[in-house]
mmCIF file of C-alpha atoms in Angstrom:
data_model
loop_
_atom_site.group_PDB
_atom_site.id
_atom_site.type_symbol
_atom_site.label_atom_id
_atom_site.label_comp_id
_atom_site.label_asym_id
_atom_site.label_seq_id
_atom_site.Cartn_x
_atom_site.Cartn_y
_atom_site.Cartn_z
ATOM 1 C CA UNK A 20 4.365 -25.903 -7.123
ATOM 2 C CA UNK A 21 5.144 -23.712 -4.460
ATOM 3 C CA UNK A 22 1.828 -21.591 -3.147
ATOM 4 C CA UNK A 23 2.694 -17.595 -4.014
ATOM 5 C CA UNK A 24 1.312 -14.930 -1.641
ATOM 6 C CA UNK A 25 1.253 -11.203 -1.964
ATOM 7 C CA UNK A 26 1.221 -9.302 1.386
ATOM 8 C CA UNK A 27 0.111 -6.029 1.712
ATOM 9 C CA UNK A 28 2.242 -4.143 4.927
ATOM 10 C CA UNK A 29 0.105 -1.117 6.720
ATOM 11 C CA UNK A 30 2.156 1.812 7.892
ATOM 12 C CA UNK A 31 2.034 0.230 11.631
ATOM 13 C CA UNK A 32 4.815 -2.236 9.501
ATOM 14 C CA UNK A 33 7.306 0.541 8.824
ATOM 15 C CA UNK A 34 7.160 3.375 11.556
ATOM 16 C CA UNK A 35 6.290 7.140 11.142
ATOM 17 C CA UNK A 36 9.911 8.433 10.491
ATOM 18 C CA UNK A 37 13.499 7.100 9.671
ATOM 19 C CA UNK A 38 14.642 5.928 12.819
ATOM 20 C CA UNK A 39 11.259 4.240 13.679
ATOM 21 C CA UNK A 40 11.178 2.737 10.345
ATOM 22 C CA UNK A 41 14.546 1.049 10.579
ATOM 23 C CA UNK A 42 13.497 -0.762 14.225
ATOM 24 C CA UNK A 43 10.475 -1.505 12.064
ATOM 25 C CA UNK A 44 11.410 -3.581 9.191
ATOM 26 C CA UNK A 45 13.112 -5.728 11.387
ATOM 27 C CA UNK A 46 10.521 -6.815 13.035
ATOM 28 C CA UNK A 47 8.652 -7.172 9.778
ATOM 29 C CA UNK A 48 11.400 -9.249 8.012
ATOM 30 C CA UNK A 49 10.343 -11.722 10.975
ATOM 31 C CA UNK A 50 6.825 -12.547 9.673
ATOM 32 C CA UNK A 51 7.737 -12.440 5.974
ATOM 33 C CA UNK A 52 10.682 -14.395 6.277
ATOM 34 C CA UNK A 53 8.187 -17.274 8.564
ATOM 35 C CA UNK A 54 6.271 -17.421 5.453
ATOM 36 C CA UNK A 55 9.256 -17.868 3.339
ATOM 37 C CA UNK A 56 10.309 -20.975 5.718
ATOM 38 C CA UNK A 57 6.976 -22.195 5.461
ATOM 39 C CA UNK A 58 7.838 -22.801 1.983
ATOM 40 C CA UNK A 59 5.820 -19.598 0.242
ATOM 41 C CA UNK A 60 6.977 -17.703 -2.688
ATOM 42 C CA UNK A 61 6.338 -13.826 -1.200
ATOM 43 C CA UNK A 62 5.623 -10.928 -3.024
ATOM 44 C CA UNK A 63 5.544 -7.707 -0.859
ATOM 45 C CA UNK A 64 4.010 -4.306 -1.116
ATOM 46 C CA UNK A 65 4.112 -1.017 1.391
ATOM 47 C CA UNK A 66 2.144 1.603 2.205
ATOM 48 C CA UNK A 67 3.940 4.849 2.194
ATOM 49 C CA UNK A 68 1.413 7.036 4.360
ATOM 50 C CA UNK A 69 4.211 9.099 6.299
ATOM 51 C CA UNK A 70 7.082 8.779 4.423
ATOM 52 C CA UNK A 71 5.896 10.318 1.209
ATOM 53 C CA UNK A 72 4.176 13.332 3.050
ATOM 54 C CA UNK A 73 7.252 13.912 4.596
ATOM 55 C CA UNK A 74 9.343 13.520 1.065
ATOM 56 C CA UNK A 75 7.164 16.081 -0.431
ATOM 57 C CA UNK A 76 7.256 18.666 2.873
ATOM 58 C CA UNK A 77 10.832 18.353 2.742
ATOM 59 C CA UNK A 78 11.371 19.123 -1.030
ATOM 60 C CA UNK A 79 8.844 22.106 -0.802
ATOM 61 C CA UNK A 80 10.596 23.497 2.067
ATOM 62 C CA UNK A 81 14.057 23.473 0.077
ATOM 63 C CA UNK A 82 11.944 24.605 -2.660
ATOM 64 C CA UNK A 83 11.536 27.855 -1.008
ATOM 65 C CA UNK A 84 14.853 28.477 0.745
ATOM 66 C CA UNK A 85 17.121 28.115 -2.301
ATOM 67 C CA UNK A 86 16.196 29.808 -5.756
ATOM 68 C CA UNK A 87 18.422 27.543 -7.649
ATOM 69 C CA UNK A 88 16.050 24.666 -7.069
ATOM 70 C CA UNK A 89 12.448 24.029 -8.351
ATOM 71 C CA UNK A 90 9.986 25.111 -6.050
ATOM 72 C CA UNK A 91 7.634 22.040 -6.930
ATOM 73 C CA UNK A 92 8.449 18.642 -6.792
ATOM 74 C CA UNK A 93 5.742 16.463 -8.596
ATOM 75 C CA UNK A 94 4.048 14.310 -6.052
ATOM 76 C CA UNK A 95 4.595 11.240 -8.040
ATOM 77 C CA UNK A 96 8.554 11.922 -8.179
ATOM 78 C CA UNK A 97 7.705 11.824 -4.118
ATOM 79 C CA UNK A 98 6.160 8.913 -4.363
ATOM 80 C CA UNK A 99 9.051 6.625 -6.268
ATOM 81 C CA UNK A 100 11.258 8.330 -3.425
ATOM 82 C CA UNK A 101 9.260 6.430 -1.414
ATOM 83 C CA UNK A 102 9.781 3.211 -2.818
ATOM 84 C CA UNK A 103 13.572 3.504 -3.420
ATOM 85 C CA UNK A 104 14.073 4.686 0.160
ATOM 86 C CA UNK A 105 11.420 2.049 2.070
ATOM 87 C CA UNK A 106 12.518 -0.928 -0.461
ATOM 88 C CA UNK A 107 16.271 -0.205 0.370
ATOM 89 C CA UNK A 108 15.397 -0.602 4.195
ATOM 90 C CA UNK A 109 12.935 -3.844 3.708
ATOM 91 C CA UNK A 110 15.082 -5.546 1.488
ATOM 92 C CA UNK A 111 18.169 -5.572 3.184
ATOM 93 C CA UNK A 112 16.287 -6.392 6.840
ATOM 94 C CA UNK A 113 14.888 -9.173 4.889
ATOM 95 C CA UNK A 114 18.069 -10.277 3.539
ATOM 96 C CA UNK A 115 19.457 -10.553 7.064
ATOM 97 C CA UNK A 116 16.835 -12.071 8.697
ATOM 98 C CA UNK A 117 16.868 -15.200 5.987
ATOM 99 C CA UNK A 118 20.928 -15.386 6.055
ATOM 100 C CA UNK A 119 20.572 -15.290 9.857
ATOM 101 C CA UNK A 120 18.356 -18.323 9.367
ATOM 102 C CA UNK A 121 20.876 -19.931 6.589
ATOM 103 C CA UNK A 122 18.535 -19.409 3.746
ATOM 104 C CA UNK A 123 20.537 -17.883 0.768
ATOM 105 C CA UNK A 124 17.439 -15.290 -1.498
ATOM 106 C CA UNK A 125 17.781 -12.619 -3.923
ATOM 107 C CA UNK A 126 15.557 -9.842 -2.968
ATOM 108 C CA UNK A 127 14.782 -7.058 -5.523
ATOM 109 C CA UNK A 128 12.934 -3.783 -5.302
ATOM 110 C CA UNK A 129 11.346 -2.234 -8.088
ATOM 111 C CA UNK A 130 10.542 0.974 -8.946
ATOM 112 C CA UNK A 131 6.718 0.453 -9.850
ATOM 113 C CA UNK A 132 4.764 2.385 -12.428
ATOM 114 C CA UNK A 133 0.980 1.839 -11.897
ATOM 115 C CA UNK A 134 -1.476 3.538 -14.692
ATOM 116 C CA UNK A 135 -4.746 5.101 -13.381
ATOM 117 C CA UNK A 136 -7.816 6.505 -15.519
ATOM 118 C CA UNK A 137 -7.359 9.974 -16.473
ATOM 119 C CA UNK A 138 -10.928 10.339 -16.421
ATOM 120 C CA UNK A 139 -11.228 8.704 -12.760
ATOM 121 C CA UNK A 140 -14.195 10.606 -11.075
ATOM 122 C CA UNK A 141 -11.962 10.467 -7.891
ATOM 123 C CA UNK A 142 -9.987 13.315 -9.367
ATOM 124 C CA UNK A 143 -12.887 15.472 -9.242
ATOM 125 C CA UNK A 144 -12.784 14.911 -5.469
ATOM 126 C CA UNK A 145 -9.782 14.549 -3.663
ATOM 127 C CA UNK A 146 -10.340 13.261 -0.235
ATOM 128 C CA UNK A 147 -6.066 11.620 0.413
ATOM 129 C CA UNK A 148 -4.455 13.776 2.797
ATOM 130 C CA UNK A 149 -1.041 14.926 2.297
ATOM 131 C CA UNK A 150 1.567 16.053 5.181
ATOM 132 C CA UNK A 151 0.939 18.201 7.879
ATOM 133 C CA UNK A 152 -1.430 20.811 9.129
ATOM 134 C CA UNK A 153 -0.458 24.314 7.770
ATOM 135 C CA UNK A 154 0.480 27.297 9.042
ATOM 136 C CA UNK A 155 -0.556 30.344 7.470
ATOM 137 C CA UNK A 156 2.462 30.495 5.371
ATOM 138 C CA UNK A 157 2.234 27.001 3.946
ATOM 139 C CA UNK A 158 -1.105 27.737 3.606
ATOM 140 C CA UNK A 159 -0.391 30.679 1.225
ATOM 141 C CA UNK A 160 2.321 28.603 -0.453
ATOM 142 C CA UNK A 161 -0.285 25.826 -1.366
ATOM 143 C CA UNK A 162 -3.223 27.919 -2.667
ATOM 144 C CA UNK A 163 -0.578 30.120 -4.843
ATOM 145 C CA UNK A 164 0.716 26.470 -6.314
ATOM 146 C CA UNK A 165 -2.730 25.528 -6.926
ATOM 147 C CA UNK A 166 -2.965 22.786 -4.466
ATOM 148 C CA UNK A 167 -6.073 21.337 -2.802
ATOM 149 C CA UNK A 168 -6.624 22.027 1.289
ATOM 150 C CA UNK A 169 -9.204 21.054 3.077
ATOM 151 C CA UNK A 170 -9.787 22.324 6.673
ATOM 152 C CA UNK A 171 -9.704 19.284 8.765
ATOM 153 C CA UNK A 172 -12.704 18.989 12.011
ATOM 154 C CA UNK A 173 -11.064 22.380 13.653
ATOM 155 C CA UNK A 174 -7.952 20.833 13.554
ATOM 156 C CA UNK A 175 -6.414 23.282 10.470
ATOM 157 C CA UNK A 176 -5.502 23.089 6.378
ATOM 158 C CA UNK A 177 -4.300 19.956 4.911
ATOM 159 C CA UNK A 178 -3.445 19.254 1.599
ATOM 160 C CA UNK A 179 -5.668 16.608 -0.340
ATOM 161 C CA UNK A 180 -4.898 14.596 -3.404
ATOM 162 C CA UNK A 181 -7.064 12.034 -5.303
ATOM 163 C CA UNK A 182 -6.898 8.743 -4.803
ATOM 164 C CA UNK A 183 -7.658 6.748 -8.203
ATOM 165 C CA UNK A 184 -8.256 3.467 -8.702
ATOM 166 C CA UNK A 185 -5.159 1.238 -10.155
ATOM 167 C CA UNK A 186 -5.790 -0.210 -13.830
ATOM 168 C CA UNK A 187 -2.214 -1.600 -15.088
ATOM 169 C CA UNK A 188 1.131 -2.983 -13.058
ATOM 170 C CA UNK A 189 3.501 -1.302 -15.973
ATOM 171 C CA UNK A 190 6.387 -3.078 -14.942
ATOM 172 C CA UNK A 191 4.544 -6.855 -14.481
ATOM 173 C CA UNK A 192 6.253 -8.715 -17.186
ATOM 174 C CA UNK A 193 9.528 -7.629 -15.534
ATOM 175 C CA UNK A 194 8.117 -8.645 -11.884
ATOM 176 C CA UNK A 195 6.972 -11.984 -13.246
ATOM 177 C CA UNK A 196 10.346 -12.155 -15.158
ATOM 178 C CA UNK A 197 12.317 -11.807 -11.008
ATOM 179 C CA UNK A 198 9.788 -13.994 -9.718
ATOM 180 C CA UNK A 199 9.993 -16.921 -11.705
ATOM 181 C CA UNK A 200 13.986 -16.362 -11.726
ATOM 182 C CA UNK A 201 13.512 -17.490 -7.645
ATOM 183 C CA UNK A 202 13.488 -13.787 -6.453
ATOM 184 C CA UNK A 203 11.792 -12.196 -3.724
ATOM 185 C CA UNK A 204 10.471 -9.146 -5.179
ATOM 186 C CA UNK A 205 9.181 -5.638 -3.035
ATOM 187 C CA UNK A 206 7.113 -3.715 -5.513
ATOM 188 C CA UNK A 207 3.617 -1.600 -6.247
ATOM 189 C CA UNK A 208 4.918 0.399 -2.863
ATOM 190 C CA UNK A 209 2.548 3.106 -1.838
ATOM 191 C CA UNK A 210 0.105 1.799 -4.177
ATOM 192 C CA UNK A 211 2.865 2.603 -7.553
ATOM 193 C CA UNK A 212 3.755 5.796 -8.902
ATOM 194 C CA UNK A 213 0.560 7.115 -10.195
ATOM 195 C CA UNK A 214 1.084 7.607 -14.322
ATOM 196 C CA UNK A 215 -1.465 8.076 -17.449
ATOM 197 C CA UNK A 216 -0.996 7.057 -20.847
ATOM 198 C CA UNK A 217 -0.170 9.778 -23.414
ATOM 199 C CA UNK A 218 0.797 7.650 -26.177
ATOM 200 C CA UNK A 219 3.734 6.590 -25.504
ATOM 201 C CA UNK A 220 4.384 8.670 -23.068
ATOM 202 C CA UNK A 221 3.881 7.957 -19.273
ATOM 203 C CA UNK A 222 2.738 10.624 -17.155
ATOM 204 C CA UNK A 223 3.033 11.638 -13.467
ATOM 205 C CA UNK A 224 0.067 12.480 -11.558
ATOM 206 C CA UNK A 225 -0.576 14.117 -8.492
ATOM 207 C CA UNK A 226 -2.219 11.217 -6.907
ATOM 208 C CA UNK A 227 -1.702 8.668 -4.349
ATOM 209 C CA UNK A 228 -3.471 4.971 -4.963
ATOM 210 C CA UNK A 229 -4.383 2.920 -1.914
ATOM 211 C CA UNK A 230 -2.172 0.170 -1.811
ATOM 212 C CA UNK A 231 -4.460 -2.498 -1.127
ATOM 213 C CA UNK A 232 -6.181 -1.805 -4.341
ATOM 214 C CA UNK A 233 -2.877 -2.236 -6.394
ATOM 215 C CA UNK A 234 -2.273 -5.630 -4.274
ATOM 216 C CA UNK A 235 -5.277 -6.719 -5.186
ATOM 217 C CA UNK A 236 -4.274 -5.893 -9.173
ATOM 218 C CA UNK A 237 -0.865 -7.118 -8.391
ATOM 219 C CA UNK A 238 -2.118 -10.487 -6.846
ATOM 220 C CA UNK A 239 -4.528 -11.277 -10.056
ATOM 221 C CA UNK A 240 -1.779 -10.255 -12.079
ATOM 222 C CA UNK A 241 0.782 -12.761 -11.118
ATOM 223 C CA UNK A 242 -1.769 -15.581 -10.234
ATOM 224 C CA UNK A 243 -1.514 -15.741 -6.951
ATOM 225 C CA UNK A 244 -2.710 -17.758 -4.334
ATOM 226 C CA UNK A 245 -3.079 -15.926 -1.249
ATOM 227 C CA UNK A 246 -3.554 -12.189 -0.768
ATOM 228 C CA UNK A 247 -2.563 -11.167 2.693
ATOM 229 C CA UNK A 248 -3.672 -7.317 3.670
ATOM 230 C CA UNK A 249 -1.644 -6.775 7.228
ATOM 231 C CA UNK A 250 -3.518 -3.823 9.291
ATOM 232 C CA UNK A 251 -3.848 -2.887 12.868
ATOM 233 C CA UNK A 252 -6.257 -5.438 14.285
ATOM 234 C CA UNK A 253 -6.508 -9.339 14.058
ATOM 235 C CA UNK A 254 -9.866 -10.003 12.139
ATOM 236 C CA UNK A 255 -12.717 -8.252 10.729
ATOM 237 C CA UNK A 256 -15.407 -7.199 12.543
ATOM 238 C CA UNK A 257 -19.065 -6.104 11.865
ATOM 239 C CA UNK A 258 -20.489 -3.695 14.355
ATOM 240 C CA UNK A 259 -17.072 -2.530 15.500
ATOM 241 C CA UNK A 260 -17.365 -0.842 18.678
ATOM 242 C CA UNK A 261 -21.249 -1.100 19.199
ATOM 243 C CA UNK A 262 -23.416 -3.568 20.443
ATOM 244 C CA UNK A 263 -23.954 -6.810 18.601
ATOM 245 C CA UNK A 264 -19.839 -6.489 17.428
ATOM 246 C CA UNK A 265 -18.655 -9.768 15.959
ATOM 247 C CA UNK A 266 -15.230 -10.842 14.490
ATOM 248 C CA UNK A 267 -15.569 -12.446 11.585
ATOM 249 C CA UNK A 268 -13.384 -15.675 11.111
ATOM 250 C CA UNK A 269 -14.390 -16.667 7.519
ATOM 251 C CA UNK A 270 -17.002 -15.313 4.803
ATOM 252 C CA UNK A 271 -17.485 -15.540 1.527
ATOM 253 C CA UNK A 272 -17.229 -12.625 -1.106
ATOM 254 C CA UNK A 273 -20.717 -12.337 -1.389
ATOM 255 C CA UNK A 274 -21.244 -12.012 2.535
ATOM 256 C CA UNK A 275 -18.758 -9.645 2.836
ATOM 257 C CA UNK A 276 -20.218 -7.784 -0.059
ATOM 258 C CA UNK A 277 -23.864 -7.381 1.877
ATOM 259 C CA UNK A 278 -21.136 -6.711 4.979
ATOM 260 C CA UNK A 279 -20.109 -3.229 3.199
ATOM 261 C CA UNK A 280 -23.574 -2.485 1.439
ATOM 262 C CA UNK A 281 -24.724 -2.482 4.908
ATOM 263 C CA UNK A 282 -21.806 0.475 5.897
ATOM 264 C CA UNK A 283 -20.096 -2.009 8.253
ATOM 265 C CA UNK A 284 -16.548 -1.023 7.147
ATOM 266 C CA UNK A 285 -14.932 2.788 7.348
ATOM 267 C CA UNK A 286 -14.063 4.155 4.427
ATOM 268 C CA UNK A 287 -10.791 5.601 5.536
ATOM 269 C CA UNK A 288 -10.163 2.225 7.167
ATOM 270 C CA UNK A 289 -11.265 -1.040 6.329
ATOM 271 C CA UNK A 290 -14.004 -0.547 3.612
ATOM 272 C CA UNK A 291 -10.843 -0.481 1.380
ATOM 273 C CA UNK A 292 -9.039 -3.772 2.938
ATOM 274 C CA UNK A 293 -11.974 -5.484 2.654
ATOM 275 C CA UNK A 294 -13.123 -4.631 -0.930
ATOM 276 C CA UNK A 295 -9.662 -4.750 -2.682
ATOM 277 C CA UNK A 296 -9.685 -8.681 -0.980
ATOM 278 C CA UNK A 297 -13.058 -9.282 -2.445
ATOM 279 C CA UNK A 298 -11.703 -7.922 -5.873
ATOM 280 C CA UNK A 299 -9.321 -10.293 -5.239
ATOM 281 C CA UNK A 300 -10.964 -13.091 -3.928
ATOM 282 C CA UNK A 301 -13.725 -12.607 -6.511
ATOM 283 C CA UNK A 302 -11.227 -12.667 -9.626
ATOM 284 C CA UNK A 303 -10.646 -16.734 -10.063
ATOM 285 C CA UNK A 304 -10.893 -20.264 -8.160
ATOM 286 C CA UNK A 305 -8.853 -21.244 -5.384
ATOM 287 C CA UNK A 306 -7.919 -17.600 -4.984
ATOM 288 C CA UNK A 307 -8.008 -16.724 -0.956
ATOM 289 C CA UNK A 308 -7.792 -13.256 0.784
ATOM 290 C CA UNK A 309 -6.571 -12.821 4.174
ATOM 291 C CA UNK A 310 -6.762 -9.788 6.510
ATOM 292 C CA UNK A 311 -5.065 -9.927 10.115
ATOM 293 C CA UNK A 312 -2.047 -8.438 12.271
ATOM 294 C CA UNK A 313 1.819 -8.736 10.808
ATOM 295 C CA UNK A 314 2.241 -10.795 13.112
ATOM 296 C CA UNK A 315 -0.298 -13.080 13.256
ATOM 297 C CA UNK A 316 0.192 -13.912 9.597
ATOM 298 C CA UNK A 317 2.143 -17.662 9.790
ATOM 299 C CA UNK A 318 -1.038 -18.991 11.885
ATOM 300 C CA UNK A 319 -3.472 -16.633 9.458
ATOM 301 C CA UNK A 320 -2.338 -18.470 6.668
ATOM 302 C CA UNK A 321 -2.416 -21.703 8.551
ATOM 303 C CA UNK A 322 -6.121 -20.968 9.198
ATOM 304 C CA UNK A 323 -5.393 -20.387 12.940
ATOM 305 C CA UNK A 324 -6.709 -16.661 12.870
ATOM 306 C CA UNK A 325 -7.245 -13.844 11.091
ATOM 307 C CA UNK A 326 -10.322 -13.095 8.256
ATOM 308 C CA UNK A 327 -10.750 -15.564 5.506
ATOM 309 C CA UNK A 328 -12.619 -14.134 2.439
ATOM 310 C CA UNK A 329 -12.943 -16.933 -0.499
ATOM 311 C CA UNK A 330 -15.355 -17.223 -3.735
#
């Protein structure tokens, strides 16, 4: 059987804006479809860092120009924007990119539903920024709509959201359903629309999950071999910019555990790479994590470069 890999793609994938994002995914399709040569069944996720604080700044500024229209678009309605608009781009770069090489793939997106904890504690602290620094009019806007701000090192008022931790991939069986059917499937973008339970009822949050974490959920989900978290450097490294720094090349779960208790990692950075690959990693046998550059992931994968984390 074919080895299956979920990869992860960091904003530095996609671009900050529309026309940046279209140059973008071309150059993405590149790595993913060398993996797809290389005879692996891909799964693919997205961040959605810029686009979705742009969605919502756009709808909020409509909001308030014309009275017809709500003045609040729900943050996870922003968020499956998102995914339409950033699947519709990365699928059909992909497509191209494999029929340029004469290999004939379906290549679905899915509009992903991902169930948090209502009772998260992460709620109680929202630490995600959202958009743009304020000006005193936004500012106004946000506090009268109840939104969080927090004033950012001197820098002004940001909006800040909570960040929960993913539980359940609502749409799996119909991702495993496209997967086994030979697709290539995009999906979980932005970490999934953030919903909670209400009986049978599926609610909206105003949340944003970090997509590594629902990778990692996705990955164990699906049974995957390889988890592949893309960011902006080639390995790991302990001591990052002080003395005694050292790339790490591979470590076990339990070493990169110790790694993080010690604070090596950022939390706005890689702390969260690195634990949602030891989630992974963790979760069953023969079940590897890999964290490197986009396009160093053919030889990462091949065990050329890149961090290894295994059980």
């Amino acid at each position: 059987m074919k080895k299956r890999v979920v990869i992860a793609l960091g904003g530095n994938a996609l671009g900050n804006n529309l026309p940046e994002q279209m140059i973008a995914v071309k150059n993405t399709s590149k790595a993913i479809a060398d993996l797809i040569v290389e005879g692996y069944d891909v799964v693919i996720s997205h961040g959605n860092g810029p686009q979705v604080g742009m969605i919502n700044e756009a709808m909020d500024v409509y909001g308030r120009s014309n009275p017809l229209h709500p003045t609040f678009t729900p943050l996870s309605v922003c968020v499956a924007m998102s995914q339409a608009y950033i699947g519709y781009d990365l699928q059909n770069a992909l497509k191209e990119e494999l029929l340029d090489r004469g290999i004939e793939k379906s290549i679905t997106t899915v509009i992903t539903q991902v169930r948090v904890d209502e009772d998260d504690p992460k709620f109680l602290n929202p630490t995600k920024p959202i958009g743009h620094f304020m000006n005193e009019e936004e500012l106004k806007f946000a506090k009268e709509k109840g939104f969080q701000v927090i004033e950012d090192s001197g820098r002004g008022y940001r909006r800040v959201v909570a960040s929960p931790l993913p539980k359940e991939i609502i749409e799996i069986k119909t991702i495993k359903n496209l997967l086994n059917s030979g697709e290539i499937v995009i999906t979980c973008g932005g970490g999934g629309i953030p919903v909670i339970r209400q009986g049978h009822h599926l609610k909206g949050v105003s949340a944003v999950i970090d997509k590594d974490f629902a990778c990692s959920v996705l990955a164990q989900e699906i049974d995957a071999d390889y988890l592949i978290i893309l960011t902006a450097v080639e390995k790991v490294a302990i001591n990052f910019g002080k003395p005694g720094e050292k790339w790490l090349e591979s470590i076990t779960t339990d070493e990169a555990k110790e790694y993080m208790n010690q604070g090596h990692f950022a939390p706005g950075s890689m702390l969260p790479k690195v634990q949602a690959a030891v989630d992974f990693a963790s979760s069953g046998d023969n079940r590897t994590a890999l964290i490197t550059l986009l396009e160093k992931a053919k030889d990462g994968i091949n065990g050329k470069t890149g961090t290894v984390i295994k059980k």
